CSV table of C-alpha atoms in Angstrom, one decimal:
chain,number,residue,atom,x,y,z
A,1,UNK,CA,1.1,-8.4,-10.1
A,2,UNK,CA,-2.4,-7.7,-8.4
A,3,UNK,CA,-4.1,-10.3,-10.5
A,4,UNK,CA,-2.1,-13.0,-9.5
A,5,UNK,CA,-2.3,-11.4,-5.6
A,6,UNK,CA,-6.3,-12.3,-6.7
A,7,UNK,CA,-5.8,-15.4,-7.4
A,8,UNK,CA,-3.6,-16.4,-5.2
A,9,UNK,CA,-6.1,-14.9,-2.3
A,10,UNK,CA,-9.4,-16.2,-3.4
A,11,UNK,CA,-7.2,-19.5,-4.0
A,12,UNK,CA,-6.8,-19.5,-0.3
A,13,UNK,CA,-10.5,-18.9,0.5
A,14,UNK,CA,-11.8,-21.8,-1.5
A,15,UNK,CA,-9.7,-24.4,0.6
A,16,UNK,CA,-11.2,-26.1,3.7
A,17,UNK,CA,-3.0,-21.9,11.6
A,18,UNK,CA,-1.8,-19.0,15.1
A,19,UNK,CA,-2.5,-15.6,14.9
A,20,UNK,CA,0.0,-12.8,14.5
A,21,UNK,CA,2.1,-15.8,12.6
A,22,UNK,CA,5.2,-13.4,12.0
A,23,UNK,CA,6.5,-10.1,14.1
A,24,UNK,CA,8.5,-8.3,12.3
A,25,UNK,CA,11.3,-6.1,14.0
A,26,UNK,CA,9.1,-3.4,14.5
A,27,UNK,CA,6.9,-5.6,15.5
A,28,UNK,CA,8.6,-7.9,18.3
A,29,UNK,CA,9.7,-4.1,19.4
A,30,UNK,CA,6.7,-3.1,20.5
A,31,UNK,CA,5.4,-6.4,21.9
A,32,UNK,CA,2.7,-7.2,19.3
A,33,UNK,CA,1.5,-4.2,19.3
A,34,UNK,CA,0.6,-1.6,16.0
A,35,UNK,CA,-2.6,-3.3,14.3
A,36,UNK,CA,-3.7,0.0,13.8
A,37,UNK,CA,-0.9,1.3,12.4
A,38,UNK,CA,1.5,-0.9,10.8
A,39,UNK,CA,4.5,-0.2,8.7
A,40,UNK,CA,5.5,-0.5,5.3
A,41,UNK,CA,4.4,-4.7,4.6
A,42,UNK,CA,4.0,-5.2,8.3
A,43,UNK,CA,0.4,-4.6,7.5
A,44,UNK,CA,0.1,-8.1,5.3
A,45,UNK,CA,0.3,-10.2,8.5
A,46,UNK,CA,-1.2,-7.4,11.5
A,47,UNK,CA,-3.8,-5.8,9.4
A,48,UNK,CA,-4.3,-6.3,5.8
A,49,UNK,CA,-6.9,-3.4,5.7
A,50,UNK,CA,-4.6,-0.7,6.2
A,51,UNK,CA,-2.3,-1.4,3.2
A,52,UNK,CA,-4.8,0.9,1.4
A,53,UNK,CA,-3.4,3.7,3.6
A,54,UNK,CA,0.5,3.1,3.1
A,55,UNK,CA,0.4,4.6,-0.9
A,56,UNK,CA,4.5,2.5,-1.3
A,57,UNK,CA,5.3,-0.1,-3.5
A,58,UNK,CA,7.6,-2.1,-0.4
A,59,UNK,CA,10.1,-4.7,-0.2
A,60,UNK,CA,11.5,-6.1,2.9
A,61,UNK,CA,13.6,-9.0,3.7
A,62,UNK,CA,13.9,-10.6,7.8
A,63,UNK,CA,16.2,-12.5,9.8
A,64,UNK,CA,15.0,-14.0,13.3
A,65,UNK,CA,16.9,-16.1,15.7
A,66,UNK,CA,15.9,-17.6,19.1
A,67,UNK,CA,17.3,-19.2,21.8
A,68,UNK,CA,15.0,-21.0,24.8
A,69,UNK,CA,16.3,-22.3,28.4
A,70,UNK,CA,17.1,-25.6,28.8
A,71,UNK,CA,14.2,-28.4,28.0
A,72,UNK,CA,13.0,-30.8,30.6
A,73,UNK,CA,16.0,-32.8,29.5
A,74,UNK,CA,18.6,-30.3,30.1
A,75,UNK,CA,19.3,-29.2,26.6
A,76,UNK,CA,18.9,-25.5,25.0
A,77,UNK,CA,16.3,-25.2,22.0
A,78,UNK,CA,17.4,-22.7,19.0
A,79,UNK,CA,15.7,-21.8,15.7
A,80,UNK,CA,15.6,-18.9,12.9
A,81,UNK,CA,13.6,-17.9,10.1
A,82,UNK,CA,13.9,-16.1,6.9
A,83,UNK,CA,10.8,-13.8,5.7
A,84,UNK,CA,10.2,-12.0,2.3
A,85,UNK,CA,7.0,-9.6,1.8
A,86,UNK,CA,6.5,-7.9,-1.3
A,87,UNK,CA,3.4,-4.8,-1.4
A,88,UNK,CA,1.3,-2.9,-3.7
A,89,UNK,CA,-0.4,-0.1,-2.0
A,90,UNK,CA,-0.4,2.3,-5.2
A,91,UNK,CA,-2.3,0.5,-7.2
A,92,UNK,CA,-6.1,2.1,-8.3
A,93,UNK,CA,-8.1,-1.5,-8.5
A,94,UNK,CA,-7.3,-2.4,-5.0
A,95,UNK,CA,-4.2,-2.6,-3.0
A,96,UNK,CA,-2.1,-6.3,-2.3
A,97,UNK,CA,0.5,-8.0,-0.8
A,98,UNK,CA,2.1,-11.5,-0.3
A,99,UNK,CA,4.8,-12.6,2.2
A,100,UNK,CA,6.4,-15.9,2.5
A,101,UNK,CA,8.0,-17.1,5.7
A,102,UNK,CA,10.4,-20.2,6.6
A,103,UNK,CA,10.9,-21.3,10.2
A,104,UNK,CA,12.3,-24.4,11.7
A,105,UNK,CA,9.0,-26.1,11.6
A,106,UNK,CA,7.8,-25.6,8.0
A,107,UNK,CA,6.7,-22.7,5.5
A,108,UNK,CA,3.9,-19.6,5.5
A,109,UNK,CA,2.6,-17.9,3.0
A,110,UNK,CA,0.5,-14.7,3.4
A,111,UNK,CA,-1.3,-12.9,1.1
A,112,UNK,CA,-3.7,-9.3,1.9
A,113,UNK,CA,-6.3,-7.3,0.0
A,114,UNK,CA,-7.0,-4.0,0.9
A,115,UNK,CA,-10.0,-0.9,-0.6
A,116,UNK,CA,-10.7,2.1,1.2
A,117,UNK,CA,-14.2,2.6,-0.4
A,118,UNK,CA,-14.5,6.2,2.1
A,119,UNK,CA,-11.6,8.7,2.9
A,120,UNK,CA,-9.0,7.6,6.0
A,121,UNK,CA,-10.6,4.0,6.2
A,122,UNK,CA,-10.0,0.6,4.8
A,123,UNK,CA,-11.4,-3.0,4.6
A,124,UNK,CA,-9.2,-5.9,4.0
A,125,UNK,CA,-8.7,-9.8,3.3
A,126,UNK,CA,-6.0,-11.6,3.9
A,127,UNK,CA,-5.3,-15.4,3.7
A,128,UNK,CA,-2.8,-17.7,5.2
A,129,UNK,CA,-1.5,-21.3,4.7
A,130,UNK,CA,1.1,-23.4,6.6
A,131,UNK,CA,3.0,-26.1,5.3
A,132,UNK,CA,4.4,-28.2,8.0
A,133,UNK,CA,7.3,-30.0,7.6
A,134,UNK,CA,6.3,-32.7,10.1
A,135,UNK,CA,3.4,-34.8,10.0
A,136,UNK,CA,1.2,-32.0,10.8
A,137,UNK,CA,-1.4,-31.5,7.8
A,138,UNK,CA,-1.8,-28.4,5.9
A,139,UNK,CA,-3.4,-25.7,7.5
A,140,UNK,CA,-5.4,-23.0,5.8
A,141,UNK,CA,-7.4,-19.6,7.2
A,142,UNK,CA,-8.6,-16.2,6.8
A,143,UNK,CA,-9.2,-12.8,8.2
A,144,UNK,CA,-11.4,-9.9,8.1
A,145,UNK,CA,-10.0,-6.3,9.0
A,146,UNK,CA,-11.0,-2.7,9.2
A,147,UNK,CA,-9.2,0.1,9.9
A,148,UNK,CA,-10.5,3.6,10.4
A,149,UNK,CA,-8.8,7.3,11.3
A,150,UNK,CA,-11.5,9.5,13.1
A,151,UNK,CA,-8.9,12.3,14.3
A,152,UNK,CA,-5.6,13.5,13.5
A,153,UNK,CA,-4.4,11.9,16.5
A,154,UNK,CA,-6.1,8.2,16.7
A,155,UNK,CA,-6.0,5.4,14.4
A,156,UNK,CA,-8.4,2.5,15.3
A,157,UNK,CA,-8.9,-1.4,13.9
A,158,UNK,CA,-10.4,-4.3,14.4
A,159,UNK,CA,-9.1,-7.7,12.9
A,160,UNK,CA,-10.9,-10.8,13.0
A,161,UNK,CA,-8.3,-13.4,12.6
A,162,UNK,CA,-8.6,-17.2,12.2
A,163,UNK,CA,-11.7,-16.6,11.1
A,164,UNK,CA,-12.4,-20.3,9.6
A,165,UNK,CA,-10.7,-22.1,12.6
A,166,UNK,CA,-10.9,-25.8,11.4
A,167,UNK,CA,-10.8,-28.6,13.9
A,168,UNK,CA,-7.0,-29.4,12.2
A,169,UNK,CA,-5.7,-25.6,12.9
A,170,UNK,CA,-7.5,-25.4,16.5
A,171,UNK,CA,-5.7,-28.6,17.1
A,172,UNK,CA,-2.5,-26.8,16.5
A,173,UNK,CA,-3.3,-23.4,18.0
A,174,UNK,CA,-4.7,-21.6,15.3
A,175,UNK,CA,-7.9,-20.0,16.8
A,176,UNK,CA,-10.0,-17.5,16.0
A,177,UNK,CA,-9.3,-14.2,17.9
A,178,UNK,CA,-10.9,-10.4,17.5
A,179,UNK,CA,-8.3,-8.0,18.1
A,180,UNK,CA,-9.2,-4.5,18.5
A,181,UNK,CA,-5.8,-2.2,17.4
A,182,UNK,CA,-5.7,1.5,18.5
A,183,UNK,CA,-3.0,4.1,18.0
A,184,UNK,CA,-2.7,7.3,20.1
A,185,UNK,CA,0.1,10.2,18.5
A,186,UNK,CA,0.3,12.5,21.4
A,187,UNK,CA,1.6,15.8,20.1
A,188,UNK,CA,4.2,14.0,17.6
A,189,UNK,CA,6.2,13.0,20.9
A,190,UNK,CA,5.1,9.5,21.2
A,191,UNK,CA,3.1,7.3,19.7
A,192,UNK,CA,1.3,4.8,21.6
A,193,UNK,CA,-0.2,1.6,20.9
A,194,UNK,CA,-2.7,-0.7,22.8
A,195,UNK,CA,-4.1,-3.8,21.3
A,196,UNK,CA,-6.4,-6.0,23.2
A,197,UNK,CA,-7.7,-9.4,22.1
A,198,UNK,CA,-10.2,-12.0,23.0
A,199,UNK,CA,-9.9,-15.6,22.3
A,200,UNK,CA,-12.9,-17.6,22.8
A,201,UNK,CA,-11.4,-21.3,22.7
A,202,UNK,CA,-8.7,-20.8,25.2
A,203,UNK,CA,-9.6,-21.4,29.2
A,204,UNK,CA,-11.5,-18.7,30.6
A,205,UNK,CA,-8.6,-17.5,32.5
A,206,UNK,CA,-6.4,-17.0,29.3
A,207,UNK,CA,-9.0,-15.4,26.6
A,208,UNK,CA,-8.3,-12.0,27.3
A,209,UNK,CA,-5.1,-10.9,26.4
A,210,UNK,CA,-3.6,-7.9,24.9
A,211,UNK,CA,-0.4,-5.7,23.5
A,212,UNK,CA,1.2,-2.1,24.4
A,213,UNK,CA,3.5,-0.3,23.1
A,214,UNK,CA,5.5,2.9,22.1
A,215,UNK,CA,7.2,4.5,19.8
A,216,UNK,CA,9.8,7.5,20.8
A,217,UNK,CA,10.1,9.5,17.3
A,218,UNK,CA,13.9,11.6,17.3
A,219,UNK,CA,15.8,13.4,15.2
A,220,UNK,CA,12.9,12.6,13.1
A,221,UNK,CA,14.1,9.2,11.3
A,222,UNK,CA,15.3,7.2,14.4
A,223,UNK,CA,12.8,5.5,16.2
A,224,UNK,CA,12.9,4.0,19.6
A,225,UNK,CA,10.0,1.0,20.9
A,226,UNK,CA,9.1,-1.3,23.9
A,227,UNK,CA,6.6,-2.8,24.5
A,228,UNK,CA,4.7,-5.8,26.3
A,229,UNK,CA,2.3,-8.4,25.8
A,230,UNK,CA,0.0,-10.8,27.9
A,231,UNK,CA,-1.5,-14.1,27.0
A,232,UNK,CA,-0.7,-13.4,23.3
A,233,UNK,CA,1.0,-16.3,20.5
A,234,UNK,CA,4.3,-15.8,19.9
A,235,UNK,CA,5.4,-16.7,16.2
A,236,UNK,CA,8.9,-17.9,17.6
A,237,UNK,CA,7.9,-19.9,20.0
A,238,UNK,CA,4.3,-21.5,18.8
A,239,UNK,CA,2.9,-20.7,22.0
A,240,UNK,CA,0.4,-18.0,23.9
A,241,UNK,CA,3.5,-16.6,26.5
A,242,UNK,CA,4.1,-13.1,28.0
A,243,UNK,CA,6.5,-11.0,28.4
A,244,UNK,CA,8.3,-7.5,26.6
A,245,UNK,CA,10.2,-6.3,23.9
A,246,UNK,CA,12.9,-3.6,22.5
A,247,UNK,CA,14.5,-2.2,19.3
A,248,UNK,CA,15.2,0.3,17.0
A,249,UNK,CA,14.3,1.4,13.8
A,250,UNK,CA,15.7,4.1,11.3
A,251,UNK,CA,13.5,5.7,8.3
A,252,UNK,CA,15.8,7.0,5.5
A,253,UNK,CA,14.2,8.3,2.2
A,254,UNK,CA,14.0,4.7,0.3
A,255,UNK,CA,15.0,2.2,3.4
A,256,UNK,CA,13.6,1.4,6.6
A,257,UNK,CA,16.5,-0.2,8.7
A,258,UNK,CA,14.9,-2.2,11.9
A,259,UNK,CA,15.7,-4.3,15.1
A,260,UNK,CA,13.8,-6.4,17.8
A,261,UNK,CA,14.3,-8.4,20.4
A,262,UNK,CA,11.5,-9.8,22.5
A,263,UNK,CA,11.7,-12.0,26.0
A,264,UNK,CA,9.4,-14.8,26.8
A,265,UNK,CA,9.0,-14.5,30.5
A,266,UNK,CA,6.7,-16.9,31.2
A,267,UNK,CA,4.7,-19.6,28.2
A,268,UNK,CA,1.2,-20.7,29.1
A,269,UNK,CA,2.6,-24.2,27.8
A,270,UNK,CA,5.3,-24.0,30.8
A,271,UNK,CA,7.8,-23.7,28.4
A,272,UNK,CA,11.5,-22.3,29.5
A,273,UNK,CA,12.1,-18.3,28.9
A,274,UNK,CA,13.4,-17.9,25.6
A,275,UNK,CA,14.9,-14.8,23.6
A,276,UNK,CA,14.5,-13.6,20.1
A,277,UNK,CA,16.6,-11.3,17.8
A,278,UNK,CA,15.3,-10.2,14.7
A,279,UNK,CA,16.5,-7.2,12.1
A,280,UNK,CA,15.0,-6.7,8.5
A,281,UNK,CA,15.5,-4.1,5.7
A,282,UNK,CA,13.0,-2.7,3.7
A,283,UNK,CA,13.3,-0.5,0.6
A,284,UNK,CA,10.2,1.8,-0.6
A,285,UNK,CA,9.3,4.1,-3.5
């Protein structure tokens, strides 16, 4: 399995595309937020690095559906998608994972390389490539991440993501952004996350933008989120919006069981409020 993972990643690199291109439940929960500590195979498409840090061979399987306002023309928008992500992060070698994704508009495919080459920290590569289903060409990119654990109680990253951003993926969206990921556990009560972001090709107004979010641990396996984001691309939607999110997640001893919803309040493109529900289940050993 990781030599084709190899292949498959350095297949990506040698070809001449938003970022965050899928939220998981967890995910959409917390508003974007948790690139410095995602879970389970969230980690293929927020922050490849830290799948050296999750030691699970993981399976999960999503279902999203959306529903926008009316269009200029009075009618509603809806859509779904389907996503299956497959990871290695047991493996000696180095650690790997691939995740494919259908939407309305066409197909994804992920894949994420990860080495922790000093204790508590990894470095990762991922790749990416969009097949539209329209007459939109073939878009390919990667990114560069890094994720390291100074205390007990904070978890930091940085992702670079885009990193390539052709003329053909900027023309779609798909810029380059740094995102720095930061994770706070205070006491084992809550867990906070706050992910800011800069993207350089957007209007000077719009580069900044970032993600927050918590986690409310109880009865140890049920987990309760929110969160928010600003000026951040919404996977659903195509779009940099803002707005907030909610859900729920339980942790049993082989299966994570998870739901989001998140709520486009307002879509730098003017786009019409829009809602998404998403649940997955993963299994782990």
């Amino acid at each position: 399995m990781r030599i084709l993972l190899l292949i498959a990643l350095f297949t990506f690199i040698s070809k001449p595309l938003s970022a965050s291109d899928f939220h998981s439940p967890r995910t959409a929960a917390l508003g974007g937020a948790g690139h410095a500590g995602p879970l389970l195979t969230d980690a293929i498409y927020l922050n490849p690095s830290f799948v050296s840090l999750l030691p699970t061979y993981s399976l999960s399987f999503a279902y999203l559906k959306f529903k926008g306002a009316a269009h200029s023309d009075g009618s509603d928008y809806y859509g779904r998608s389907y996503n299956a992500t497959i990871q290695d992060g047991k493996t000696e070698l180095f650690q790997a994972g691939v995740g494919y994704t259908v939407r309305e508009d066409g197909a994804m495919l992920h894949v994420g390389a990860s080495k922790s080459f000093v204790e508590r920290t990894g470095f990762g590569l991922g790749g990416k490539y969009i097949m539209s289903n329209t007459k939109r060409p073939t878009i390919t990119d990667i990114n560069l991440s890094f994720t390291g654990i100074p205390l007990d109680w904070l978890q930091l990253a940085l992702i670079i993501d885009n990193l390539l951003q052709s003329e053909t993926g900027k023309a779609h969206g798909f810029y380059r952004e740094i995102v720095i990921g930061s994770k706070i556990n205070v006491m084992g009560l809550v867990l906070l996350y706050f992910d800011p972001r800069w993207t350089h090709a957007l209007p000077n107004s719009e580069k900044l933008g970032f993600e927050a979010g918590l986690e409310l641990p109880t009865f140890a396996d049920l987990f309760i989120r929110a969160g928010t984001f600003r000026n951040t691309m919404q996977p659903f939607q195509g779009k940099y919006a803002n707005g907030w999110g909610l859900g729920l997640g339980w942790i049993g001893p082989r299966i994570s069981l998870d739901y989001g919803m998140s709520r486009v309040v307002q879509s730098k493109a003017k786009l019409p409020q829009a809602l998404a529900h998403t649940a997955s289940v993963t299994v782990y050993f």
